[in-house]
mmCIF file of C-alpha atoms and ligand atoms in Angstrom:
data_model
loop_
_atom_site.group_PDB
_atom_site.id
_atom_site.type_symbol
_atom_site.label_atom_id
_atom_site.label_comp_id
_atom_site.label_asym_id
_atom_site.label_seq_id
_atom_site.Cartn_x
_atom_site.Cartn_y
_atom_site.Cartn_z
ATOM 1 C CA UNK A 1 70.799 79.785 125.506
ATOM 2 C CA UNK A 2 69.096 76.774 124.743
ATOM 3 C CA UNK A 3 70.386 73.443 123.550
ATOM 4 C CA UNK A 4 69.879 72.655 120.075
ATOM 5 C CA UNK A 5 69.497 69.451 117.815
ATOM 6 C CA UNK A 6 71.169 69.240 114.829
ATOM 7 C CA UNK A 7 72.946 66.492 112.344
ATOM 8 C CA UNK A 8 76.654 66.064 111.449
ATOM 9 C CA UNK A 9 77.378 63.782 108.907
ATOM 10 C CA UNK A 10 74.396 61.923 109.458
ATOM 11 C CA UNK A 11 75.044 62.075 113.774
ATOM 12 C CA UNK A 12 72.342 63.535 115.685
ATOM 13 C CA UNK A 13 74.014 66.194 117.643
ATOM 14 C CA UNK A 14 72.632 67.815 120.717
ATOM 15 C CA UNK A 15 74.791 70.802 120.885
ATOM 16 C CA UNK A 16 74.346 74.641 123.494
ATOM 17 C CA UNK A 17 72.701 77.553 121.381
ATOM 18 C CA UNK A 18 75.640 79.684 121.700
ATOM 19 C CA UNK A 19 78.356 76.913 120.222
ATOM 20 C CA UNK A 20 80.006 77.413 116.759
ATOM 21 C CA UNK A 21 79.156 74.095 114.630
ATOM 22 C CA UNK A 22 83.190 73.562 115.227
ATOM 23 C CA UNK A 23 82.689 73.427 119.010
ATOM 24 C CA UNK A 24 79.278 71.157 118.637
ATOM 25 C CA UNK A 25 81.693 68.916 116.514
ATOM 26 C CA UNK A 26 84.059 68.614 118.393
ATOM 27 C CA UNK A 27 82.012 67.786 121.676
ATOM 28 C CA UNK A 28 80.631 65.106 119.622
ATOM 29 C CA UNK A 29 84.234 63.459 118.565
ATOM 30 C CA UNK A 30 83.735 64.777 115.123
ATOM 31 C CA UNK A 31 87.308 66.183 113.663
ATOM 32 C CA UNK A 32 87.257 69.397 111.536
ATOM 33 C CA UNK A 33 90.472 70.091 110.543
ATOM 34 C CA UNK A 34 92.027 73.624 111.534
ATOM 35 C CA UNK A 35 94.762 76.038 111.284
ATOM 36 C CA UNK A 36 93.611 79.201 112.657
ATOM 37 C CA UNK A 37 91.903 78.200 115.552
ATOM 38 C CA UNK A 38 92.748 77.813 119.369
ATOM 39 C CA UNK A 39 90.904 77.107 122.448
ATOM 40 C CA UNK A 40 91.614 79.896 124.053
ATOM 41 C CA UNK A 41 91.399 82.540 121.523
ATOM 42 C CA UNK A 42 88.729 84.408 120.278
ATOM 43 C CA UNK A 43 87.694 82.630 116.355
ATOM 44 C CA UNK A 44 89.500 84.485 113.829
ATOM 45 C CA UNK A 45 88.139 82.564 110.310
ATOM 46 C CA UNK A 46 91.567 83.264 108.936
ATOM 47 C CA UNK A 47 93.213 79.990 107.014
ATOM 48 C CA UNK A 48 89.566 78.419 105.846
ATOM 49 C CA UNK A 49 90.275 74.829 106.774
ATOM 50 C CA UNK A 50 87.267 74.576 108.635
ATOM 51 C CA UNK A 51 85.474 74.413 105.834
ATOM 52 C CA UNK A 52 82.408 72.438 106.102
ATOM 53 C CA UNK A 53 78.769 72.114 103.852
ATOM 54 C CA UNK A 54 75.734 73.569 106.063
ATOM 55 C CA UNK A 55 72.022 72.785 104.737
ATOM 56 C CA UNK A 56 69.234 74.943 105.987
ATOM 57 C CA UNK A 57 65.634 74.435 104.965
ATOM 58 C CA UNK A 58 67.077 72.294 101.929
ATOM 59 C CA UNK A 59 69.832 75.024 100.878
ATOM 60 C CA UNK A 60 73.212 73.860 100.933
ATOM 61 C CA UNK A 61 75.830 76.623 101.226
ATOM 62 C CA UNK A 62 79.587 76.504 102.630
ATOM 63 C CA UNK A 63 80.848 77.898 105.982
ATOM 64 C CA UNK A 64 83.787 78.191 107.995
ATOM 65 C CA UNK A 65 82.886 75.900 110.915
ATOM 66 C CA UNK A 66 85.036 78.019 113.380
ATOM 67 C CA UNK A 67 82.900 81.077 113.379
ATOM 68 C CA UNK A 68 79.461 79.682 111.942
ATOM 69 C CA UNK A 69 76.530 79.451 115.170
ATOM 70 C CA UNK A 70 74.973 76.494 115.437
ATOM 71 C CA UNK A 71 70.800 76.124 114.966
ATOM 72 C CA UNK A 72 68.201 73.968 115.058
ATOM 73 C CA UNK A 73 68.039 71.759 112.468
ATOM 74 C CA UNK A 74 70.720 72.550 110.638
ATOM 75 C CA UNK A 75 72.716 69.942 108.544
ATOM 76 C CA UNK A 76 76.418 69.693 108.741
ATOM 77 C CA UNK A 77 78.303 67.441 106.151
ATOM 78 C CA UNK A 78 82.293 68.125 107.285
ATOM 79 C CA UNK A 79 83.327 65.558 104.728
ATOM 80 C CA UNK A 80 82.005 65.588 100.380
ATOM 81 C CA UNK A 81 83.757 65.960 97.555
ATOM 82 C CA UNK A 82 83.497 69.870 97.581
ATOM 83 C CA UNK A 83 84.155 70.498 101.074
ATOM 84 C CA UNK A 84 87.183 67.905 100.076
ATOM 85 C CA UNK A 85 88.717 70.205 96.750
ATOM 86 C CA UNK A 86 88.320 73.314 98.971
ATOM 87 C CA UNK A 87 90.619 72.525 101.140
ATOM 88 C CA UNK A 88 93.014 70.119 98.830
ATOM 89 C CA UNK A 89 93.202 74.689 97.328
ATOM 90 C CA UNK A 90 93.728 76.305 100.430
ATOM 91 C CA UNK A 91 96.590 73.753 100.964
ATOM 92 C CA UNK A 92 97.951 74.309 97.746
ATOM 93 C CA UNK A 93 98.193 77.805 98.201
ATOM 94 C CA UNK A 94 99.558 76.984 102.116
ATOM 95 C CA UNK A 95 101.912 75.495 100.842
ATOM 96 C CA UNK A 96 103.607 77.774 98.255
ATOM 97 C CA UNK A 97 104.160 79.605 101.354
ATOM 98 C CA UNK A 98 105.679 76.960 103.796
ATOM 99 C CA UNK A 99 106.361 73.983 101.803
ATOM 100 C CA UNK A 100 107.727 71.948 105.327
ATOM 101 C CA UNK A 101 104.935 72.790 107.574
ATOM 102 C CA UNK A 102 104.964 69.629 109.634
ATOM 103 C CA UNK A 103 101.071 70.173 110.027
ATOM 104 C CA UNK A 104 100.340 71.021 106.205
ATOM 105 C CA UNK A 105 102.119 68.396 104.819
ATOM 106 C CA UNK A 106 100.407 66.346 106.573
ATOM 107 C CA UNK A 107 97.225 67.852 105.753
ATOM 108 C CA UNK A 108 98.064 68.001 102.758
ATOM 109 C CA UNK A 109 98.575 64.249 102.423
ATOM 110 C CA UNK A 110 94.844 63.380 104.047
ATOM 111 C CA UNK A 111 93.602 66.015 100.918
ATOM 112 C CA UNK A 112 95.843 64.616 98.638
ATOM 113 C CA UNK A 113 97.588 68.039 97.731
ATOM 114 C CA UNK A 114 100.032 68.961 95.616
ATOM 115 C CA UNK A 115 102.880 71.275 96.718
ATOM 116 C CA UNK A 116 104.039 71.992 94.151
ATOM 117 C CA UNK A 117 100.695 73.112 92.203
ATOM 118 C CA UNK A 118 101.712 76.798 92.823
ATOM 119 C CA UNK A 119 105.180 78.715 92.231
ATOM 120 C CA UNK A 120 106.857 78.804 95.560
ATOM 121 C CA UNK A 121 106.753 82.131 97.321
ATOM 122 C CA UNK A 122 108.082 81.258 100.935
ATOM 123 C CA UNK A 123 107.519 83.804 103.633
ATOM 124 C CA UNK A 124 107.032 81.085 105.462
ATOM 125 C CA UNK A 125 104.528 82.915 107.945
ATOM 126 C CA UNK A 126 100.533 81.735 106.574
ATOM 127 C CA UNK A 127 98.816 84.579 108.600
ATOM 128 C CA UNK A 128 96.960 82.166 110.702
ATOM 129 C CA UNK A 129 97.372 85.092 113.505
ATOM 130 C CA UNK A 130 98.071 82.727 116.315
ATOM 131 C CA UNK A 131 101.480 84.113 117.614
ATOM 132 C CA UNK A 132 99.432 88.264 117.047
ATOM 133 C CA UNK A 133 96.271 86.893 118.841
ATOM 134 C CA UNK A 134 98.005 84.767 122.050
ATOM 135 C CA UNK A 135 100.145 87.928 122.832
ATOM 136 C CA UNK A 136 97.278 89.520 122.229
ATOM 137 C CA UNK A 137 94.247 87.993 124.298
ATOM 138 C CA UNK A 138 96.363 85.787 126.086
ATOM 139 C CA UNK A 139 99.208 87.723 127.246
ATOM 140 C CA UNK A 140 98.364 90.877 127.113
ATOM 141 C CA UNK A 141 101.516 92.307 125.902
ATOM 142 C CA UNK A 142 100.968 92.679 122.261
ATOM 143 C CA UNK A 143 104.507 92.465 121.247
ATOM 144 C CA UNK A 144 103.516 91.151 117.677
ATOM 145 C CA UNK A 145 101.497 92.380 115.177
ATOM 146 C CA UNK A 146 100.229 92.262 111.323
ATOM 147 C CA UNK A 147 101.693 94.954 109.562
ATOM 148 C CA UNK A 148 101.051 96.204 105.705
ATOM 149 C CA UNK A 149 98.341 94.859 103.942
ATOM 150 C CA UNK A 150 97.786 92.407 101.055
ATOM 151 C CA UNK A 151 100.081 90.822 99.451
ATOM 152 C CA UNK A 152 102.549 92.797 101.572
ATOM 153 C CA UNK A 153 100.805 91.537 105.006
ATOM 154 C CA UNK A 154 103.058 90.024 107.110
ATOM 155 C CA UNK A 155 103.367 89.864 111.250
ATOM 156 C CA UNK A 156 106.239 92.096 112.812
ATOM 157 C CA UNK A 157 107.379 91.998 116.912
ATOM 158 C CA UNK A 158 107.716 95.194 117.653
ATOM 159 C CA UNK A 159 111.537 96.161 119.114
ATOM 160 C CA UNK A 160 110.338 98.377 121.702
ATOM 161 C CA UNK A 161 107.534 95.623 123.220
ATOM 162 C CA UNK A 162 109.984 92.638 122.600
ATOM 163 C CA UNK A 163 112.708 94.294 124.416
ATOM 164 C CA UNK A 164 110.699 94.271 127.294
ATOM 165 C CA UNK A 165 108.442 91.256 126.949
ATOM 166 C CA UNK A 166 109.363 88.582 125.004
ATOM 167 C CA UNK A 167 113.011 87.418 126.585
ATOM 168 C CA UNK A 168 110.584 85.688 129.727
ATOM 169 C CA UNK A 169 107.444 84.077 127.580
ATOM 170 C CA UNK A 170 108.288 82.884 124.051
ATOM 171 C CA UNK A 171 105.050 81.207 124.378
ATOM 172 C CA UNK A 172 103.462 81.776 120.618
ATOM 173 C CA UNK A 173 106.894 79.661 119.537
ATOM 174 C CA UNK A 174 104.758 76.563 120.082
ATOM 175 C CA UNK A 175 101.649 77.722 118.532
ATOM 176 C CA UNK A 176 103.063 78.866 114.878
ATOM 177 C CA UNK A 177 102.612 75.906 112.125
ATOM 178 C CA UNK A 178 105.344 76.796 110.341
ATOM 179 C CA UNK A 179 108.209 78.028 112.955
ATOM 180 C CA UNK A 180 108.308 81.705 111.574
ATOM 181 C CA UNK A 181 107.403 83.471 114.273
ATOM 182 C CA UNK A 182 110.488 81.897 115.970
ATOM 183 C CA UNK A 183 112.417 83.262 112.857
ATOM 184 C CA UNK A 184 111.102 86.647 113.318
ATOM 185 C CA UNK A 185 111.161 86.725 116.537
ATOM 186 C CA UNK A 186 115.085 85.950 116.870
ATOM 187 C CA UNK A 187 115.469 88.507 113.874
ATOM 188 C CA UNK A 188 113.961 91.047 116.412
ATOM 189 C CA UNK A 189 116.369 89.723 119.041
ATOM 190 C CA UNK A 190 119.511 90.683 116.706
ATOM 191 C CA UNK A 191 117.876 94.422 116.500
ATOM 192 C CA UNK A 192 116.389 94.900 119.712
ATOM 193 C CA UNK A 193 119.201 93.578 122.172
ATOM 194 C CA UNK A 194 121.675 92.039 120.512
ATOM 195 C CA UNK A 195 124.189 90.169 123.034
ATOM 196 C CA UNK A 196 121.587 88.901 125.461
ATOM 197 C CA UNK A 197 121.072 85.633 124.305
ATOM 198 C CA UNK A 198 124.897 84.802 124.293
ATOM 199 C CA UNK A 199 125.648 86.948 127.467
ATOM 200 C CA UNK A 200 123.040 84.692 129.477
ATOM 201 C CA UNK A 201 124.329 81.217 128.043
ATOM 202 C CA UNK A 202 127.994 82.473 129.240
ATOM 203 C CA UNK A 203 126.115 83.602 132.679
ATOM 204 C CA UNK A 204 124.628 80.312 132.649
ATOM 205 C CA UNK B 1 105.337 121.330 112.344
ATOM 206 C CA UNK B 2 106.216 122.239 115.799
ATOM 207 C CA UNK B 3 105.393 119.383 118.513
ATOM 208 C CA UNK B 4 102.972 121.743 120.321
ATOM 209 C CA UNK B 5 100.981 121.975 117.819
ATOM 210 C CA UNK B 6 100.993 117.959 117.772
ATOM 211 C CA UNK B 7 100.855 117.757 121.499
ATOM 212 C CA UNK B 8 97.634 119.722 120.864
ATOM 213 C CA UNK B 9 96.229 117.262 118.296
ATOM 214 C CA UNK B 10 96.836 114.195 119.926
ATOM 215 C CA UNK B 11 96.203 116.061 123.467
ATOM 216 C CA UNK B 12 92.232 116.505 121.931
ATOM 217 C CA UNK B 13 91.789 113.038 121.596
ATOM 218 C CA UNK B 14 93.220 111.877 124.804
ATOM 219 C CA UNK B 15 90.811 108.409 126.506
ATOM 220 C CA UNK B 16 89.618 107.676 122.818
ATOM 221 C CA UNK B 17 91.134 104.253 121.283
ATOM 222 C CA UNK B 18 88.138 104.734 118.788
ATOM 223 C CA UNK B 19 89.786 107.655 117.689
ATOM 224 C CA UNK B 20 92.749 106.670 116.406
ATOM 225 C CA UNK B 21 92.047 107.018 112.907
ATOM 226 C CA UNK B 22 91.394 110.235 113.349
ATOM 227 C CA UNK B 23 94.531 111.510 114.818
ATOM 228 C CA UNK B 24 96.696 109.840 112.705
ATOM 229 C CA UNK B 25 95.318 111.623 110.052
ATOM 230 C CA UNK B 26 95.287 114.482 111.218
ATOM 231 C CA UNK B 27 98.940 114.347 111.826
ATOM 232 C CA UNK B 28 99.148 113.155 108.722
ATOM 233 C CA UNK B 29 98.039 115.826 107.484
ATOM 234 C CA UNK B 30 99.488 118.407 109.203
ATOM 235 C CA UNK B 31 103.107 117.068 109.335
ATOM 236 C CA UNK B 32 102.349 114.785 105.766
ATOM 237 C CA UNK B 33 104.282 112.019 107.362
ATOM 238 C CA UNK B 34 104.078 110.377 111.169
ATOM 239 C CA UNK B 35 107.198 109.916 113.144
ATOM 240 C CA UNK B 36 107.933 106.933 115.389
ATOM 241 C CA UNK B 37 107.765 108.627 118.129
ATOM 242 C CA UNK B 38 104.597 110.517 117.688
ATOM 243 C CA UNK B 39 102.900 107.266 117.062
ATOM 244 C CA UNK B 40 104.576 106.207 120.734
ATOM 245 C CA UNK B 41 102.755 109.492 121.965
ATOM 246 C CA UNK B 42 99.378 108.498 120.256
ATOM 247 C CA UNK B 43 99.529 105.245 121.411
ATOM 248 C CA UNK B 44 100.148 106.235 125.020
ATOM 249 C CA UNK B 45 97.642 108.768 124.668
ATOM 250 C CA UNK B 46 94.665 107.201 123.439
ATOM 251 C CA UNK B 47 95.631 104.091 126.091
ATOM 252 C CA UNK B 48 95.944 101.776 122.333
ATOM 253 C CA UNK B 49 99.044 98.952 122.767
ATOM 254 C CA UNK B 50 101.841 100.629 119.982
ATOM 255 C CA UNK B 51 101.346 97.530 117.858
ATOM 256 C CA UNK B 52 98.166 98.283 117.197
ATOM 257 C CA UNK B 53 98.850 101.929 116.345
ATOM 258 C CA UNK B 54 101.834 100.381 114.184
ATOM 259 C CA UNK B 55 99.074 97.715 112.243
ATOM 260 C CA UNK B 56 96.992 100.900 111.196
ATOM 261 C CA UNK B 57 99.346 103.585 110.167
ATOM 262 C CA UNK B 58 100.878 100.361 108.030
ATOM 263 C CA UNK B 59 97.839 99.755 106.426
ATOM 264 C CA UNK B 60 96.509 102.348 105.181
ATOM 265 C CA UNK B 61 97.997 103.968 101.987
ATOM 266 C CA UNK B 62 96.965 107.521 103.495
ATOM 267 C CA UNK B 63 99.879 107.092 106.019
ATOM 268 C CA UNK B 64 103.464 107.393 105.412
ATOM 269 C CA UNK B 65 105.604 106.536 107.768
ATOM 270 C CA UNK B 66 108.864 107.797 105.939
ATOM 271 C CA UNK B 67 109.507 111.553 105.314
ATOM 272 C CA UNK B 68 107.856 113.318 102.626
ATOM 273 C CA UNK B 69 108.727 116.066 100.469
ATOM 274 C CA UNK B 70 107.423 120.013 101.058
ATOM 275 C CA UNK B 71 104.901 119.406 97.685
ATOM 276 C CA UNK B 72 103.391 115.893 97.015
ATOM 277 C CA UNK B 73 103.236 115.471 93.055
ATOM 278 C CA UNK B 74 100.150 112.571 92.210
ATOM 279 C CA UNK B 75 100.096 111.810 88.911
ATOM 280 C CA UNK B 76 97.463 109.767 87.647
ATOM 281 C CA UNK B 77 98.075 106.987 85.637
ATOM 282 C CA UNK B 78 94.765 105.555 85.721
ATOM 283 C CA UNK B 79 92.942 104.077 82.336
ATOM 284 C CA UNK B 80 91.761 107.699 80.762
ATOM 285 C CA UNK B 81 95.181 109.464 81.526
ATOM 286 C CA UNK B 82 96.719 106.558 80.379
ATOM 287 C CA UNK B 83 95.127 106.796 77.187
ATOM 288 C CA UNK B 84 95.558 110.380 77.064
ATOM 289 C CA UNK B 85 99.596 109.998 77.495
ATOM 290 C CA UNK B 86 100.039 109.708 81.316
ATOM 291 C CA UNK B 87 103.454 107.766 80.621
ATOM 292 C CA UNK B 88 104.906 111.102 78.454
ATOM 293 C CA UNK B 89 103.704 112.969 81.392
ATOM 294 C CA UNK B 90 105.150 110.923 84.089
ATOM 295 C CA UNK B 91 108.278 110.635 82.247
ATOM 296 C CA UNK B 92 108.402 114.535 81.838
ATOM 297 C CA UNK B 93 107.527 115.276 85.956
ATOM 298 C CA UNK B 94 110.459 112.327 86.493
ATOM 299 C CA UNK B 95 112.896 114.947 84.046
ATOM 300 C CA UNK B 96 111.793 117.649 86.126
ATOM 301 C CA UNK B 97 111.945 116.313 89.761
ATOM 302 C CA UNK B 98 114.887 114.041 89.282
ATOM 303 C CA UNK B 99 112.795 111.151 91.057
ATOM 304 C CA UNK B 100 110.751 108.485 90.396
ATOM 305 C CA UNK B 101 107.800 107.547 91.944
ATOM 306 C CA UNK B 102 107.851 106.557 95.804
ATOM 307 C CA UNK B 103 110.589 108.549 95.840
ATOM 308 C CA UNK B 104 111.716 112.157 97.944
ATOM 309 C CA UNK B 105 114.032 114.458 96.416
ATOM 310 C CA UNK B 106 117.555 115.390 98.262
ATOM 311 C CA UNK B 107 116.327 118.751 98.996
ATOM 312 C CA UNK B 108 112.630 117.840 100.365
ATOM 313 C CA UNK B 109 111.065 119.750 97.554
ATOM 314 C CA UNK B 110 109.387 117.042 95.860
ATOM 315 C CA UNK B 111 107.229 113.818 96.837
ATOM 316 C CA UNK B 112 106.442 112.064 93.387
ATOM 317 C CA UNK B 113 103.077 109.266 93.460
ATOM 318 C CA UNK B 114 101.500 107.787 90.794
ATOM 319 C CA UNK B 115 97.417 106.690 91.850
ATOM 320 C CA UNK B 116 95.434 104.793 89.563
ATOM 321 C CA UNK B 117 92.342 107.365 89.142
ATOM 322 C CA UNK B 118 92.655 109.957 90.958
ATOM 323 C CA UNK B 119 89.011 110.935 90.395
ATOM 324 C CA UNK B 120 88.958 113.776 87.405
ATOM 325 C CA UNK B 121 88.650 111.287 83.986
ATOM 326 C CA UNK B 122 87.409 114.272 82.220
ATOM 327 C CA UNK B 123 89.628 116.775 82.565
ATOM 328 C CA UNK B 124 92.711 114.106 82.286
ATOM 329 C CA UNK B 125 95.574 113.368 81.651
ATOM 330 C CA UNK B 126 96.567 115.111 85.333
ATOM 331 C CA UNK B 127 98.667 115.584 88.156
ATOM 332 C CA UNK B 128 97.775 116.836 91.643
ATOM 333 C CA UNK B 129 100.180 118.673 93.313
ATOM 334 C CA UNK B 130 99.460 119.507 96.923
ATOM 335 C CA UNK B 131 95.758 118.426 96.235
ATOM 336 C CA UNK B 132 95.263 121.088 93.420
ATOM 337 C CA UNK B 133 94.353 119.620 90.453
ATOM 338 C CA UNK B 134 96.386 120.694 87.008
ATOM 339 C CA UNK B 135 93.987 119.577 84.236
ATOM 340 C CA UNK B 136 94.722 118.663 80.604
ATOM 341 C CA UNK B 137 98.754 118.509 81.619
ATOM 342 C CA UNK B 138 100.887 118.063 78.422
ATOM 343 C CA UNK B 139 104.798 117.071 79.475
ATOM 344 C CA UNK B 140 105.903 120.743 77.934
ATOM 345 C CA UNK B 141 104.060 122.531 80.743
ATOM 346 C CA UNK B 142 104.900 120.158 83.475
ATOM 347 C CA UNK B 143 108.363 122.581 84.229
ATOM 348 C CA UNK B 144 105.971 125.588 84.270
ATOM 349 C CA UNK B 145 103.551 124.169 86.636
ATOM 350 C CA UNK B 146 105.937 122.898 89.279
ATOM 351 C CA UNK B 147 107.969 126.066 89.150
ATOM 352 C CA UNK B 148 105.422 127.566 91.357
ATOM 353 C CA UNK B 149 106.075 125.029 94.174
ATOM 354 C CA UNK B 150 109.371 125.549 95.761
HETATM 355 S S1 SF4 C 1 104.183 83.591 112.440
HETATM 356 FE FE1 SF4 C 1 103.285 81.549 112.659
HETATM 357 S S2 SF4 C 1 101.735 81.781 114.290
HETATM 358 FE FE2 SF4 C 1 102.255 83.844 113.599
HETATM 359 S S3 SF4 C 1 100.722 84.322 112.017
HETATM 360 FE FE3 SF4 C 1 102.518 83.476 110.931
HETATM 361 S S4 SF4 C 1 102.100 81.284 110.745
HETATM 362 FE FE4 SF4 C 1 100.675 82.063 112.312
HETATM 363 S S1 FES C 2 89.964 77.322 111.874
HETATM 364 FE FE1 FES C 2 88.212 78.205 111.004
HETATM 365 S S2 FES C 2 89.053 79.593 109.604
HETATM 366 FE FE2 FES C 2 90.829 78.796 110.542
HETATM 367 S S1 FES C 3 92.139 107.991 85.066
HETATM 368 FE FE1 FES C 3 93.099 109.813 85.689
HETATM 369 S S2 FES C 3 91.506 110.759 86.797
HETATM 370 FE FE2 FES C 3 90.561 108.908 86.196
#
C-alpha cells in the first residue's frame, strides 16, 4: 500500500498505508502510552491506553491508536485534556486491580491518578492478554488462557499444557505488568507437578 | 449417555475448528453437562489447542462444566414473575427440591436455576422444567408439578 501523509500533534507524518496510527507514531518518535500492546503480537485493543483524538474532514472522534489504520489526512492529537482524563479513568480503574504495578504507578503519576479513587478489588491480573497471546502466537503452545466471562474473566494455565510446556519457557513472566501470571503460573505448578521445582534445585 | 454415542457426535465434526460451538452443544445437550475429558476428545478432534475449547465452554452460560441433575428446574425471576410472586415460588421449589439455586441434589434428581426472563411474561410467574413451560405456577402446585419428574 501506499504511503500516506498525515499530522500528529501538529508533526507532518509520512507514514505506509497499512500502519496503525500507533506504528506511524512511533516511527516518528512520538510516544503513545500502552499496556496491551507488543511488537510481536497481533493488536488486541484490550487496556485503552492508546487512547488518542483522530480528526477527519473536521470531525473529531476518539480511537484506540493500537488498532486504528492510518489515512490520508487524518489528524492525530495523542496529547489534550480529554485524551488526558481518559486515561487518568482507565488508570483508576487499573489500579483498583493492581495497586503496585511498577508500570501503572508510574503511569499513573504522568496522568496524575488517583489509586485510590476506586474500592480495591485486587486480582491483580488487568486482562491485558499478553501472557494468553505470546503462548499463543508466539509459542505456539497455548498453555494459558481467559476463562469465564465478565466480571468473572480471568486467565487460567491449563494443568495438562503446563505440565508439558511451561517448566522450559516461562517467557510471558517478563511480559505481565503486574507479575500475576507468575502467581498463577506457580499456583499451577503446586497442582500440576508438585515437587519439581524443589527436586531440580536439590539436582542442581 | 453412552460414549459411543459421543464418539459419534464429536466423530461428525472431525477437521472443523469452526465447529466447535456446535459440538459442545450438542453434548451439552445430550449429556446436559461436558466432562473434562470429552472436551480433551473435542479438542483433539476438531485439531482446536484444549485452552481454547476450555475459554468457550467457560464462557458461555449454556455450558456446564459440573454435573447436572436428571430434570433442570428454571425458574424465572425476571421483572413480571417477580411482580407476580416469583420469590414465594422460588422459595416453595427450594422446600420441595431441598436446593437452592446453582445447586444439584444428592440423588441427581434435581438441577435448580433461576434466569432473569425466561421469555413467557404473559403467562408468568413460571418455571421450566426440562424446557416445558408450567404457566401461572402458584407455590401450592409447585409439589404437584415436580412429582411428575423423577
Ligand atoms: S496475567 Fe499479566 S500478562 Fe497475563 S493477562 Fe493478566 S496482566 Fe496481562
Ligand atoms: S495498547 Fe491499544 S488498547 Fe492496549
Ligand atoms: S419475567 Fe418471567 S418470563 Fe419474562
Amino acid at each position: 500500500m501506499s504511503d500516506v501523509v498525515m499530522q500528529i500533534d501538529g508533526k507532518e507524518v509520512k507514514a505506509g498505508g497499512d500502519m496503525t496510527v500507533l506504528q506511524a507514531a512511533r516511527a516518528a518518535g512520538i510516544h503513545i502510552p500502552t499496556l496491551c500492546h507488543h511488537d510481536k503480537l497481533e493488536p488486541f485493543g484490550a487496556c485503552r491506553m492508546c487512547m488518542v483524538e483522530v480528526e477527519t474532514r473536521g470531525r473529531m472522534s476518539y480511537v484506540v491508536s493500537c488498532l486504528y489504520p492510518v489515512a490520508k489526512d487524518l489528524v492525530v492529537r495523542t496529547r489534550s485534556e480529554r485524551v488526558d482524563k481518559i486515561r487518568r479513568v482507565i488508570l483508576e480503574e487499573l489500579l483498583a486491580h493492581a495497586p503496585n504495578s511498577p508500570e501503572l504507578v508510574e503511569l499513573a503519576r504522568e496522568y496524575r491518578a488517583d489509586r485510590d479513587r476506586f474500592d480495591k478489588d485486587p486480582s491483580f491480573c488487568i486482562l491485558c492478554g499478553l501472557c494468553v497471546r505470546y503462548c499463543a502466537e508466539v509459542k505456539q503452545k497455548n498453555a494459558v488462557d481467559f476463562i469465564e466471562r465478565g466480571a468473572l474473566r480471568e486467565i487460567s494455565f491449563i494443568p495438562e499444557i503446563a505440565k508439558k510446556e511451561c517448566w522450559e519457557c516461562q517467557e510471558c513472566f517478563a511480559l505481565c505488568p503486574t507479575s500475576y501470571a507468575q502467581a498463577a503460573y506457580f499456583l499451577t505448578e503446586a497442582l500440576a507437578f508438585p515437587g519439581r521445582r524443589k527436586a531440580s534445585a536439590q539436582s542442581a | 449417555m453412552d460414549s459411543a454415542n459421543l464418539d459419534q457426535i464429536i466423530e461428525q465434526h472431525r477437521g472443523k475448528p469452526g465447529d466447535l460451538i456446535h459440538v459442545l452443544m450438542e453434548v451439552q445437550h445430550q449429556n446436559h453437562w461436558l466432562p473434562r475429558d470429552v472436551l480433551h476428545q473435542i479438542a483433539e478432534a476438531l485439531n482446536i489447542p484444549f485452552s481454547r475449547v476450555l475459554r468457550i465452554a467457560t464462557l458461555y452460560k449454556t455450558f456446564s462444566l459440573t454435573p447436572k441433575g436428571r430434570n433442570e428446574v428454571h425458574v424465572c425471576t425476571g421483572i413480571s414473575c417477580h411482580l407476580r410472586g416469583a420469590n414465594k415460588l422460588l422459595d416453595a421449589v427450594e422446600r420441595a427440591t431441598g436446593i437452592k439455586p446453582g445447586e444439584t441434589d444428592a440423588g441427581w434428581r434435581f438441577t435448580l436455576d433461576t434466569g432473569s426472563c425466561l421469555g413467557s411474561c404473559s403467562i408468568g410467574p413460571e418455571i421450566i422444567v426440562n424446557g416445558t413451560h408450567h404457566a401461572r405456577m402458584t407455590p401450592a402446585k409447585v409439589e404437584d408439578v415436580l412429582k411428575e419428574y423423577q
